[in-house]
Amino acid sequence: MASNPPKIKTSIATNQRLKNLKTAFEDKYGESPLFYTCAPGRVNLIGEHIDYCGYSVLPMAIEQNILAAVSVNNSGMIQLANINPQYKDYKVSCSEDIAINKDDPKWYYYFLCGVKGIQEKFGIPRLAGMSCVVDGSIPPSSGLSSSSALVCCAGLLTMEANQKSLSKVALAEICAKCERYIGTEGGGMDQSISFLAEKGTAKLIEFHPLRATDVKLPEGAVFVISNCCKEMNKAASSHYNIRVVECRIATKMLAHHRGLDPSKVSKLSQVQTELNASLEEMLAMVEEVFHPEPYTREEICKLLSITSEKFSTEVLSANTQQETHFKLYQRSKHVYGEAARVMSFKSVCDSEPVDAIRLLGDLMNQSHVSCRDLYECSCPELDQLVDICLKSGAVGSRLTGAGWGGCAVSMVPSKKVESFLKAVRDAYYTPDPRRAAMEKQSLFVSKPAGGAALFLED
């Protein structure tokens, strides 16, 4: 795998989407783009809500992506426009400190996260002037990582416009870090697969250090994505960050119980590493240490011997300050169990047993139950959709992405794909006019796509 994002010479005339984007750019700015960048969305096959706990995940890039046309100039301004008229234009001075309003997560603030990440990485006092038009084919707030793809696309084009060079790994790490400016405490999976993906293969993404390993998916089955049509913006709600905080508290409680310094650990994987324990041993420890009832602030502070003020400043995040109860047993049990399922999934893919498809389907089903019951990141629409997918012929189906809305991913035997699509369409989309109107972009077979790239007109 090449270490830097590829620069690809392409004929704009033969790519309708690039052709439309070029025309929109010329109509908007009265000049032609200098180059184009794209960054794909992703579907996580298994390993939900564990990247920020330090555990490996198993996503693949999808063909839907964020595409941007860019020109570089001496205007002293960064001008942003979007093909979709519901997303308003925005401009900011290159000499200003880039401000990102995490209380109002507009599309252009995600873009500016990527810009700011590159600026800070290289200490660029005054960025090059840029004019950009963005086009996205990833359904927004669907759990397919449209927001992270936008951050990655912006980071890549800012690097190129300012004549800098970075590896895919470095770009992924920068974009994972800078997306936190919008208030989301993500773990890095979305940005990693957006840069490190390769066509035709899923990836096991491992962290600390960041690396990606090919995972050959079994023949005889495909992955189908279906959107429940309930949107959930991670940055606009506290659901996601509450889970991050609950895992952080569980980490410190487990460390304290086993005589480790709680202030030295913040991720559940770190406790396992420090104790040199297996995932099975960690699951047993969860049963031993935690009670199933939610913990109060007072109980946590007493057990960790810390003040309420220290708990607020060092453990909670900005948008979780109001929380009073924390489900430590359920969240840690999900994380350690899901981490074990990821490794089992990869093992089945590597060893290619005769019943691989059934085994992988079982792991996906177990994952959804854990997300629904222990992590509580599903919703009635997603549960209904997963149930329909299983009844329609999927061997495994689960929510994918942050949850609380968005998409399910289903593993479907190749010979059943057409009947599966029809059955899901008839049972979930057709009866509801709003879903029926969204169905074309909400139900599709996905193949592993390539990672972020630069395009130059041939």
GROMACS .gro file of C-alpha atoms in nm:
model
  458
    1MET     CA    1   0.000   0.000   0.000
    2ALA     CA    2   0.141   0.341  -0.103
    3SER     CA    3   0.204   0.560   0.199
    4ASN     CA    4   0.061   0.885   0.056
    5PRO     CA    5  -0.288   0.945  -0.089
    6PRO     CA    6  -0.279   0.879  -0.466
    7LYS     CA    7  -0.286   1.157  -0.726
    8ILE     CA    8  -0.489   1.030  -1.019
    9LYS     CA    9  -0.509   1.187  -1.365
   10THR     CA   10  -0.863   1.150  -1.489
   11SER     CA   11  -1.084   1.254  -1.779
   12ILE     CA   12  -1.355   1.478  -1.635
   13ALA     CA   13  -1.573   1.431  -1.945
   14THR     CA   14  -1.615   1.059  -1.877
   15ASN     CA   15  -1.719   1.102  -1.511
   16GLN     CA   16  -2.065   1.258  -1.489
   17ARG     CA   17  -2.035   1.354  -1.123
   18LEU     CA   18  -1.697   1.526  -1.172
   19LYS     CA   19  -1.834   1.691  -1.487
   20ASN     CA   20  -2.135   1.830  -1.296
   21LEU     CA   21  -1.911   1.944  -1.012
   22LYS     CA   22  -1.676   2.123  -1.254
   23THR     CA   23  -1.971   2.301  -1.419
   24ALA     CA   24  -2.110   2.409  -1.080
   25PHE     CA   25  -1.765   2.534  -0.978
   26GLU     CA   26  -1.724   2.736  -1.300
   27ASP     CA   27  -2.075   2.884  -1.263
   28LYS     CA   28  -2.000   2.979  -0.903
   29TYR     CA   29  -1.650   3.121  -0.930
   30GLY     CA   30  -1.596   3.196  -1.301
   31GLU     CA   31  -1.284   2.978  -1.325
   32SER     CA   32  -1.197   2.608  -1.350
   33PRO     CA   33  -1.090   2.396  -1.051
   34LEU     CA   34  -0.718   2.329  -1.007
   35PHE     CA   35  -0.777   1.982  -0.859
   36TYR     CA   36  -1.038   1.760  -0.695
   37THR     CA   37  -1.032   1.551  -0.377
   38CYS     CA   38  -1.256   1.271  -0.258
   39ALA     CA   39  -1.295   1.081   0.070
   40PRO     CA   40  -1.525   0.780   0.107
   41GLY     CA   41  -1.782   0.702   0.371
   42ARG     CA   42  -1.766   0.367   0.547
   43VAL     CA   43  -1.975   0.086   0.682
   44ASN     CA   44  -1.852  -0.077   1.000
   45LEU     CA   45  -1.909  -0.451   0.966
   46ILE     CA   46  -1.846  -0.518   1.335
   47GLY     CA   47  -1.685  -0.336   1.630
   48GLU     CA   48  -1.927  -0.062   1.737
   49HIS     CA   49  -1.832   0.203   1.993
   50ILE     CA   50  -1.499   0.041   2.079
   51ASP     CA   51  -1.246   0.245   1.877
   52TYR     CA   52  -1.247   0.521   2.140
   53CYS     CA   53  -1.183   0.251   2.400
   54GLY     CA   54  -0.863   0.154   2.212
   55TYR     CA   55  -0.996  -0.163   2.047
   56SER     CA   56  -0.972  -0.279   1.686
   57VAL     CA   57  -1.264  -0.236   1.446
   58LEU     CA   58  -1.351  -0.392   1.112
   59PRO     CA   59  -1.494  -0.147   0.857
   60MET     CA   60  -1.483  -0.115   0.480
   61ALA     CA   61  -1.505   0.199   0.268
   62ILE     CA   62  -1.817   0.239   0.055
   63GLU     CA   63  -1.851   0.379  -0.297
   64GLN     CA   64  -2.047   0.681  -0.171
   65ASN     CA   65  -1.811   0.969  -0.092
   66ILE     CA   66  -1.750   1.339  -0.040
   67LEU     CA   67  -1.607   1.508  -0.349
   68ALA     CA   68  -1.464   1.861  -0.365
   69ALA     CA   69  -1.346   2.085  -0.649
   70VAL     CA   70  -1.076   2.335  -0.550
   71SER     CA   71  -0.892   2.636  -0.686
   72VAL     CA   72  -0.606   2.813  -0.509
   73ASN     CA   73  -0.573   3.191  -0.518
   74ASN     CA   74  -0.441   3.503  -0.346
   75SER     CA   75  -0.782   3.626  -0.230
   76GLY     CA   76  -0.698   3.579   0.137
   77MET     CA   77  -1.029   3.397   0.176
   78ILE     CA   78  -1.153   3.039   0.202
   79GLN     CA   79  -1.483   3.024   0.013
   80LEU     CA   80  -1.709   2.721   0.055
   81ALA     CA   81  -2.016   2.619  -0.143
   82ASN     CA   82  -2.218   2.298  -0.166
   83ILE     CA   83  -2.397   2.138  -0.461
   84ASN     CA   84  -2.691   2.073  -0.229
   85PRO     CA   85  -2.884   2.403  -0.192
   86GLN     CA   86  -2.991   2.317   0.164
   87TYR     CA   87  -2.627   2.368   0.271
   88LYS     CA   88  -2.546   2.740   0.272
   89ASP     CA   89  -2.230   2.907   0.140
   90TYR     CA   90  -1.965   3.019   0.385
   91LYS     CA   91  -1.641   3.215   0.374
   92VAL     CA   92  -1.368   3.292   0.623
   93SER     CA   93  -1.052   3.502   0.611
   94CYS     CA   94  -0.722   3.315   0.587
   95SER     CA   95  -0.572   3.554   0.840
   96GLU     CA   96  -0.838   3.489   1.105
   97ASP     CA   97  -0.818   3.223   1.370
   98ILE     CA   98  -1.063   2.961   1.242
   99ALA     CA   99  -1.355   2.945   1.486
  100ILE     CA  100  -1.573   2.631   1.500
  101ASN     CA  101  -1.905   2.651   1.682
  102LYS     CA  102  -1.959   2.309   1.841
  103ASP     CA  103  -2.305   2.417   1.961
  104ASP     CA  104  -2.421   2.465   1.601
  105PRO     CA  105  -2.270   2.182   1.390
  106LYS     CA  106  -2.325   2.323   1.039
  107TRP     CA  107  -2.170   2.144   0.739
  108TYR     CA  108  -1.898   2.404   0.689
  109TYR     CA  109  -1.773   2.366   1.046
  110TYR     CA  110  -1.688   2.001   0.972
  111PHE     CA  111  -1.498   2.122   0.664
  112LEU     CA  112  -1.313   2.381   0.873
  113CYS     CA  113  -1.211   2.109   1.123
  114GLY     CA  114  -1.001   1.956   0.844
  115VAL     CA  115  -0.860   2.295   0.742
  116LYS     CA  116  -0.767   2.381   1.102
  117GLY     CA  117  -0.607   2.038   1.158
  118ILE     CA  118  -0.364   2.089   0.869
  119GLN     CA  119  -0.295   2.450   0.965
  120GLU     CA  120  -0.202   2.348   1.318
  121LYS     CA  121   0.002   2.045   1.207
  122PHE     CA  122   0.233   2.263   0.995
  123GLY     CA  123   0.202   2.588   1.193
  124ILE     CA  124   0.085   2.777   0.883
  125PRO     CA  125   0.025   3.141   0.992
  126ARG     CA  126  -0.168   3.236   0.676
  127LEU     CA  127  -0.331   2.964   0.468
  128ALA     CA  128  -0.353   2.980   0.088
  129GLY     CA  129  -0.677   3.129  -0.042
  130MET     CA  130  -0.913   2.860  -0.166
  131SER     CA  131  -1.244   2.839  -0.348
  132CYS     CA  132  -1.426   2.507  -0.302
  133VAL     CA  133  -1.747   2.340  -0.411
  134VAL     CA  134  -1.846   2.021  -0.226
  135ASP     CA  135  -2.069   1.737  -0.346
  136GLY     CA  136  -2.169   1.449  -0.117
  137SER     CA  137  -2.327   1.117  -0.213
  138ILE     CA  138  -2.326   0.976   0.144
  139PRO     CA  139  -2.670   1.009   0.308
  140PRO     CA  140  -2.621   1.260   0.596
  141SER     CA  141  -2.665   1.151   0.958
  142SER     CA  142  -2.703   0.790   0.844
  143GLY     CA  143  -2.418   0.626   1.035
  144LEU     CA  144  -2.206   0.597   0.717
  145SER     CA  145  -1.958   0.863   0.827
  146SER     CA  146  -2.052   1.154   0.600
  147SER     CA  147  -1.920   1.405   0.854
  148SER     CA  148  -1.581   1.237   0.897
  149ALA     CA  149  -1.547   1.196   0.519
  150LEU     CA  150  -1.604   1.572   0.486
  151VAL     CA  151  -1.333   1.641   0.748
  152CYS     CA  152  -1.093   1.406   0.564
  153CYS     CA  153  -1.170   1.558   0.225
  154ALA     CA  154  -1.106   1.907   0.365
  155GLY     CA  155  -0.783   1.801   0.534
  156LEU     CA  156  -0.652   1.645   0.212
  157LEU     CA  157  -0.736   1.945  -0.007
  158THR     CA  158  -0.592   2.193   0.246
  159MET     CA  159  -0.267   1.995   0.251
  160GLU     CA  160  -0.249   2.001  -0.130
  161ALA     CA  161  -0.348   2.368  -0.164
  162ASN     CA  162  -0.072   2.467   0.080
  163GLN     CA  163   0.187   2.245  -0.094
  164LYS     CA  164   0.244   2.013   0.201
  165SER     CA  165   0.281   1.635   0.207
  166LEU     CA  166   0.164   1.376   0.459
  167SER     CA  167   0.119   1.000   0.468
  168LYS     CA  168  -0.228   0.843   0.482
  169VAL     CA  169  -0.166   0.738   0.842
  170ALA     CA  170  -0.063   1.091   0.946
  171LEU     CA  171  -0.365   1.241   0.769
  172ALA     CA  172  -0.599   0.992   0.939
  173GLU     CA  173  -0.456   1.074   1.282
  174ILE     CA  174  -0.476   1.451   1.223
  175CYS     CA  175  -0.835   1.432   1.095
  176ALA     CA  176  -0.943   1.210   1.387
  177LYS     CA  177  -0.798   1.463   1.630
  178CYS     CA  178  -0.930   1.776   1.461
  179GLU     CA  179  -1.288   1.647   1.427
  180ARG     CA  180  -1.306   1.686   1.805
  181TYR     CA  181  -1.327   2.063   1.746
  182ILE     CA  182  -1.692   2.002   1.660
  183GLY     CA  183  -1.739   1.831   1.996
  184THR     CA  184  -1.738   1.459   1.904
  185GLU     CA  185  -1.499   1.244   2.107
  186GLY     CA  186  -1.448   0.981   1.834
  187GLY     CA  187  -1.188   0.708   1.835
  188GLY     CA  188  -1.044   0.736   1.483
  189MET     CA  189  -1.208   0.450   1.292
  190ASP     CA  190  -1.393   0.671   1.042
  191GLN     CA  191  -1.092   0.879   0.941
  192SER     CA  192  -0.862   0.575   0.933
  193ILE     CA  193  -1.072   0.374   0.689
  194SER     CA  194  -1.138   0.685   0.477
  195PHE     CA  195  -0.764   0.719   0.412
  196LEU     CA  196  -0.640   0.359   0.446
  197ALA     CA  197  -0.915   0.175   0.253
  198GLU     CA  198  -0.828  -0.032  -0.053
  199LYS     CA  199  -1.070  -0.145  -0.320
  200GLY     CA  200  -1.195  -0.502  -0.280
  201THR     CA  201  -1.104  -0.559   0.086
  202ALA     CA  202  -1.233  -0.476   0.432
  203LYS     CA  203  -0.977  -0.369   0.692
  204LEU     CA  204  -0.896  -0.452   1.051
  205ILE     CA  205  -0.806  -0.111   1.192
  206GLU     CA  206  -0.583  -0.123   1.500
  207PHE     CA  207  -0.477   0.176   1.709
  208HIS     CA  208  -0.164   0.280   1.904
  209PRO     CA  209   0.005   0.263   1.658
  210LEU     CA  210  -0.250   0.305   1.380
  211ARG     CA  211  -0.234   0.029   1.123
  212ALA     CA  212  -0.468  -0.144   0.878
  213THR     CA  213  -0.469  -0.512   0.778
  214ASP     CA  214  -0.659  -0.658   0.481
  215VAL     CA  215  -0.955  -0.878   0.569
  216LYS     CA  216  -1.076  -1.097   0.283
  217LEU     CA  217  -1.453  -1.126   0.300
  218PRO     CA  218  -1.605  -1.465   0.214
  219GLU     CA  219  -1.734  -1.535  -0.134
  220GLY     CA  220  -2.099  -1.625  -0.167
  221ALA     CA  221  -2.235  -1.333   0.035
  222VAL     CA  222  -2.265  -0.956  -0.001
  223PHE     CA  223  -2.325  -0.671   0.244
  224VAL     CA  224  -2.641  -0.468   0.202
  225ILE     CA  225  -2.685  -0.128   0.366
  226SER     CA  226  -3.034  -0.011   0.463
  227ASN     CA  227  -3.115   0.327   0.617
  228CYS     CA  228  -3.388   0.335   0.882
  229CYS     CA  229  -3.444   0.699   0.774
  230LYS     CA  230  -3.413   0.840   1.126
  231GLU     CA  231  -3.127   1.089   1.132
  232MET     CA  232  -2.888   1.131   1.425
  233ASN     CA  233  -2.618   1.398   1.434
  234LYS     CA  234  -2.346   1.288   1.679
  235ALA     CA  235  -2.224   1.642   1.740
  236ALA     CA  236  -2.574   1.780   1.797
  237SER     CA  237  -2.662   1.548   2.087
  238SER     CA  238  -2.486   1.418   2.398
  239HIS     CA  239  -2.577   1.045   2.353
  240TYR     CA  240  -2.241   0.962   2.196
  241ASN     CA  241  -2.023   1.156   2.440
  242ILE     CA  242  -2.214   1.016   2.741
  243ARG     CA  243  -2.108   0.667   2.628
  244VAL     CA  244  -1.745   0.784   2.593
  245VAL     CA  245  -1.758   0.922   2.947
  246GLU     CA  246  -1.922   0.606   3.090
  247CYS     CA  247  -1.639   0.398   2.942
  248ARG     CA  248  -1.384   0.639   3.087
  249ILE     CA  249  -1.539   0.607   3.434
  250ALA     CA  250  -1.557   0.226   3.403
  251THR     CA  251  -1.186   0.227   3.310
  252LYS     CA  252  -1.092   0.419   3.622
  253MET     CA  253  -1.313   0.204   3.847
  254LEU     CA  254  -1.163  -0.121   3.713
  255ALA     CA  255  -0.811   0.021   3.750
  256HIS     CA  256  -0.882   0.128   4.109
  257HIS     CA  257  -1.026  -0.215   4.192
  258ARG     CA  258  -0.709  -0.387   4.069
  259GLY     CA  259  -0.464  -0.150   4.239
  260LEU     CA  260  -0.369   0.053   3.931
  261ASP     CA  261  -0.350   0.432   3.930
  262PRO     CA  262  -0.686   0.550   3.783
  263SER     CA  263  -0.536   0.882   3.672
  264LYS     CA  264  -0.297   0.698   3.439
  265VAL     CA  265  -0.567   0.521   3.231
  266SER     CA  266  -0.859   0.652   3.028
  267LYS     CA  267  -0.947   0.362   2.793
  268LEU     CA  268  -1.081   0.016   2.873
  269SER     CA  269  -0.811  -0.145   2.655
  270GLN     CA  270  -0.541   0.012   2.875
  271VAL     CA  271  -0.668  -0.174   3.182
  272GLN     CA  272  -0.651  -0.503   2.994
  273THR     CA  273  -0.297  -0.425   2.876
  274GLU     CA  274  -0.179  -0.320   3.224
  275LEU     CA  275  -0.322  -0.638   3.379
  276ASN     CA  276  -0.201  -0.860   3.091
  277ALA     CA  277  -0.548  -1.016   3.093
  278SER     CA  278  -0.757  -1.180   2.822
  279LEU     CA  279  -1.089  -1.036   2.705
  280GLU     CA  280  -1.264  -1.329   2.877
  281GLU     CA  281  -1.090  -1.235   3.204
  282MET     CA  282  -1.196  -0.872   3.160
  283LEU     CA  283  -1.558  -0.978   3.110
  284ALA     CA  284  -1.539  -1.184   3.431
  285MET     CA  285  -1.394  -0.881   3.608
  286VAL     CA  286  -1.686  -0.666   3.489
  287GLU     CA  287  -1.927  -0.915   3.648
  288GLU     CA  288  -1.724  -0.910   3.970
  289VAL     CA  289  -1.670  -0.536   4.007
  290PHE     CA  290  -1.984  -0.362   3.879
  291HIS     CA  291  -2.346  -0.380   3.983
  292PRO     CA  292  -2.607  -0.357   3.702
  293GLU     CA  293  -2.783  -0.057   3.855
  294PRO     CA  294  -2.667   0.287   3.735
  295TYR     CA  295  -2.399   0.454   3.945
  296THR     CA  296  -2.455   0.803   4.085
  297ARG     CA  297  -2.194   1.079   4.078
  298GLU     CA  298  -2.165   1.057   4.456
  299GLU     CA  299  -2.103   0.681   4.450
  300ILE     CA  300  -1.835   0.713   4.181
  301CYS     CA  301  -1.658   0.999   4.360
  302LYS     CA  302  -1.659   0.804   4.688
  303LEU     CA  303  -1.523   0.485   4.526
  304LEU     CA  304  -1.249   0.676   4.338
  305SER     CA  305  -1.177   0.909   4.632
  306ILE     CA  306  -1.212   1.222   4.420
  307THR     CA  307  -1.408   1.544   4.467
  308SER     CA  308  -1.717   1.628   4.264
  309GLU     CA  309  -1.524   1.921   4.113
  310LYS     CA  310  -1.241   1.695   3.995
  311PHE     CA  311  -1.497   1.451   3.853
  312SER     CA  312  -1.651   1.734   3.649
  313THR     CA  313  -1.325   1.877   3.518
  314GLU     CA  314  -1.118   1.561   3.463
  315VAL     CA  315  -1.373   1.291   3.376
  316LEU     CA  316  -1.681   1.451   3.225
  317SER     CA  317  -1.679   1.632   2.889
  318ALA     CA  318  -1.830   1.973   2.810
  319ASN     CA  319  -2.169   1.841   2.700
  320THR     CA  320  -2.205   1.573   2.970
  321GLN     CA  321  -2.177   1.799   3.276
  322GLN     CA  322  -2.548   1.762   3.353
  323GLU     CA  323  -2.537   1.379   3.374
  324THR     CA  324  -2.611   1.226   3.715
  325HIS     CA  325  -2.630   0.848   3.649
  326PHE     CA  326  -2.389   0.618   3.463
  327LYS     CA  327  -2.435   0.257   3.344
  328LEU     CA  328  -2.083   0.121   3.391
  329TYR     CA  329  -2.167  -0.251   3.396
  330GLN     CA  330  -2.358  -0.245   3.067
  331ARG     CA  331  -2.114  -0.024   2.877
  332SER     CA  332  -1.796  -0.212   2.977
  333LYS     CA  333  -1.959  -0.551   2.915
  334HIS     CA  334  -2.049  -0.440   2.562
  335VAL     CA  335  -1.699  -0.307   2.488
  336TYR     CA  336  -1.508  -0.618   2.600
  337GLY     CA  337  -1.761  -0.849   2.434
  338GLU     CA  338  -1.759  -0.652   2.108
  339ALA     CA  339  -1.378  -0.645   2.103
  340ALA     CA  340  -1.381  -1.026   2.125
  341ARG     CA  341  -1.638  -1.046   1.842
  342VAL     CA  342  -1.415  -0.837   1.614
  343MET     CA  343  -1.125  -1.075   1.660
  344SER     CA  344  -1.354  -1.377   1.606
  345PHE     CA  345  -1.487  -1.216   1.285
  346LYS     CA  346  -1.135  -1.167   1.149
  347SER     CA  347  -1.036  -1.520   1.251
  348VAL     CA  348  -1.330  -1.668   1.058
  349CYS     CA  349  -1.244  -1.456   0.750
  350ASP     CA  350  -0.878  -1.568   0.769
  351SER     CA  351  -0.945  -1.940   0.822
  352GLU     CA  352  -1.232  -1.966   0.568
  353PRO     CA  353  -1.428  -2.253   0.729
  354VAL     CA  354  -1.711  -2.414   0.529
  355ASP     CA  355  -1.975  -2.241   0.744
  356ALA     CA  356  -1.800  -1.901   0.742
  357ILE     CA  357  -2.109  -1.708   0.631
  358ARG     CA  358  -2.324  -1.852   0.910
  359LEU     CA  359  -2.054  -1.788   1.173
  360LEU     CA  360  -2.007  -1.426   1.063
  361GLY     CA  361  -2.384  -1.376   1.059
  362ASP     CA  362  -2.408  -1.505   1.416
  363LEU     CA  363  -2.140  -1.258   1.530
  364MET     CA  364  -2.323  -0.969   1.361
  365ASN     CA  365  -2.649  -1.069   1.531
  366GLN     CA  366  -2.479  -1.090   1.871
  367SER     CA  367  -2.329  -0.746   1.809
  368HIS     CA  368  -2.670  -0.591   1.742
  369VAL     CA  369  -2.820  -0.742   2.057
  370SER     CA  370  -2.530  -0.601   2.261
  371CYS     CA  371  -2.563  -0.257   2.099
  372ARG     CA  372  -2.938  -0.262   2.163
  373ASP     CA  373  -2.948  -0.401   2.518
  374LEU     CA  374  -2.613  -0.311   2.678
  375TYR     CA  375  -2.496   0.000   2.495
  376GLU     CA  376  -2.849   0.123   2.426
  377CYS     CA  377  -2.747   0.291   2.100
  378SER     CA  378  -3.022   0.151   1.882
  379CYS     CA  379  -3.374   0.288   1.831
  380PRO     CA  380  -3.717   0.132   1.751
  381GLU     CA  381  -3.678   0.202   1.377
  382LEU     CA  382  -3.338   0.032   1.360
  383ASP     CA  383  -3.460  -0.268   1.560
  384GLN     CA  384  -3.760  -0.303   1.328
  385LEU     CA  385  -3.537  -0.277   1.020
  386VAL     CA  386  -3.287  -0.536   1.151
  387ASP     CA  387  -3.576  -0.773   1.227
  388ILE     CA  388  -3.715  -0.727   0.873
  389CYS     CA  389  -3.369  -0.786   0.722
  390LEU     CA  390  -3.332  -1.116   0.911
  391LYS     CA  391  -3.681  -1.229   0.808
  392SER     CA  392  -3.603  -1.131   0.446
  393GLY     CA  393  -3.305  -1.366   0.414
  394ALA     CA  394  -3.005  -1.201   0.581
  395VAL     CA  395  -2.784  -1.439   0.782
  396GLY     CA  396  -2.673  -1.150   1.001
  397SER     CA  397  -2.787  -0.791   1.050
  398ARG     CA  398  -2.685  -0.514   1.289
  399LEU     CA  399  -2.683  -0.140   1.333
  400THR     CA  400  -2.372   0.028   1.196
  401GLY     CA  401  -2.225   0.363   1.295
  402ALA     CA  402  -2.300   0.554   1.613
  403GLY     CA  403  -2.661   0.437   1.622
  404TRP     CA  404  -2.973   0.612   1.758
  405GLY     CA  405  -3.079   0.619   1.392
  406GLY     CA  406  -2.897   0.571   1.063
  407CYS     CA  407  -2.820   0.241   0.896
  408ALA     CA  408  -2.818  -0.134   0.938
  409VAL     CA  409  -2.572  -0.359   0.756
  410SER     CA  410  -2.683  -0.708   0.657
  411MET     CA  411  -2.490  -1.009   0.530
  412VAL     CA  412  -2.694  -1.169   0.253
  413PRO     CA  413  -2.619  -1.486   0.052
  414SER     CA  414  -2.543  -1.372  -0.305
  415LYS     CA  415  -2.816  -1.587  -0.457
  416LYS     CA  416  -3.080  -1.422  -0.233
  417VAL     CA  417  -2.989  -1.057  -0.295
  418GLU     CA  418  -3.272  -0.965  -0.532
  419SER     CA  419  -3.543  -1.131  -0.323
  420PHE     CA  420  -3.392  -0.973  -0.009
  421LEU     CA  421  -3.400  -0.623  -0.157
  422LYS     CA  422  -3.761  -0.666  -0.269
  423ALA     CA  423  -3.874  -0.803   0.067
  424VAL     CA  424  -3.709  -0.520   0.265
  425ARG     CA  425  -3.842  -0.261   0.021
  426ASP     CA  426  -4.197  -0.398   0.052
  427ALA     CA  427  -4.190  -0.437   0.431
  428TYR     CA  428  -4.003  -0.124   0.543
  429TYR     CA  429  -3.998   0.144   0.271
  430THR     CA  430  -4.310   0.115   0.054
  431PRO     CA  431  -4.570   0.142   0.338
  432ASP     CA  432  -4.427   0.479   0.453
  433PRO     CA  433  -4.435   0.766   0.196
  434ARG     CA  434  -4.135   0.945   0.351
  435ARG     CA  435  -3.923   0.630   0.355
  436ALA     CA  436  -4.044   0.538   0.004
  437ALA     CA  437  -3.919   0.873  -0.127
  438MET     CA  438  -3.573   0.806   0.026
  439GLU     CA  439  -3.552   0.438  -0.072
  440LYS     CA  440  -3.321   0.472  -0.375
  441GLN     CA  441  -3.036   0.609  -0.165
  442SER     CA  442  -3.134   0.412   0.145
  443LEU     CA  443  -3.114   0.047   0.032
  444PHE     CA  444  -2.812  -0.076  -0.165
  445VAL     CA  445  -2.547  -0.345  -0.199
  446SER     CA  446  -2.203  -0.218  -0.100
  447LYS     CA  447  -1.863  -0.336  -0.219
  448PRO     CA  448  -1.534  -0.242  -0.049
  449ALA     CA  449  -1.413   0.082  -0.211
  450GLY     CA  450  -1.078   0.260  -0.223
  451GLY     CA  451  -0.958   0.537   0.006
  452ALA     CA  452  -0.921   0.916  -0.021
  453ALA     CA  453  -0.753   1.049  -0.335
  454LEU     CA  454  -0.662   1.360  -0.536
  455PHE     CA  455  -0.775   1.395  -0.897
  456LEU     CA  456  -0.611   1.609  -1.163
  457GLU     CA  457  -0.778   1.675  -1.497
  458ASP     CA  458  -0.604   1.486  -1.776
   0.00000   0.00000   0.00000
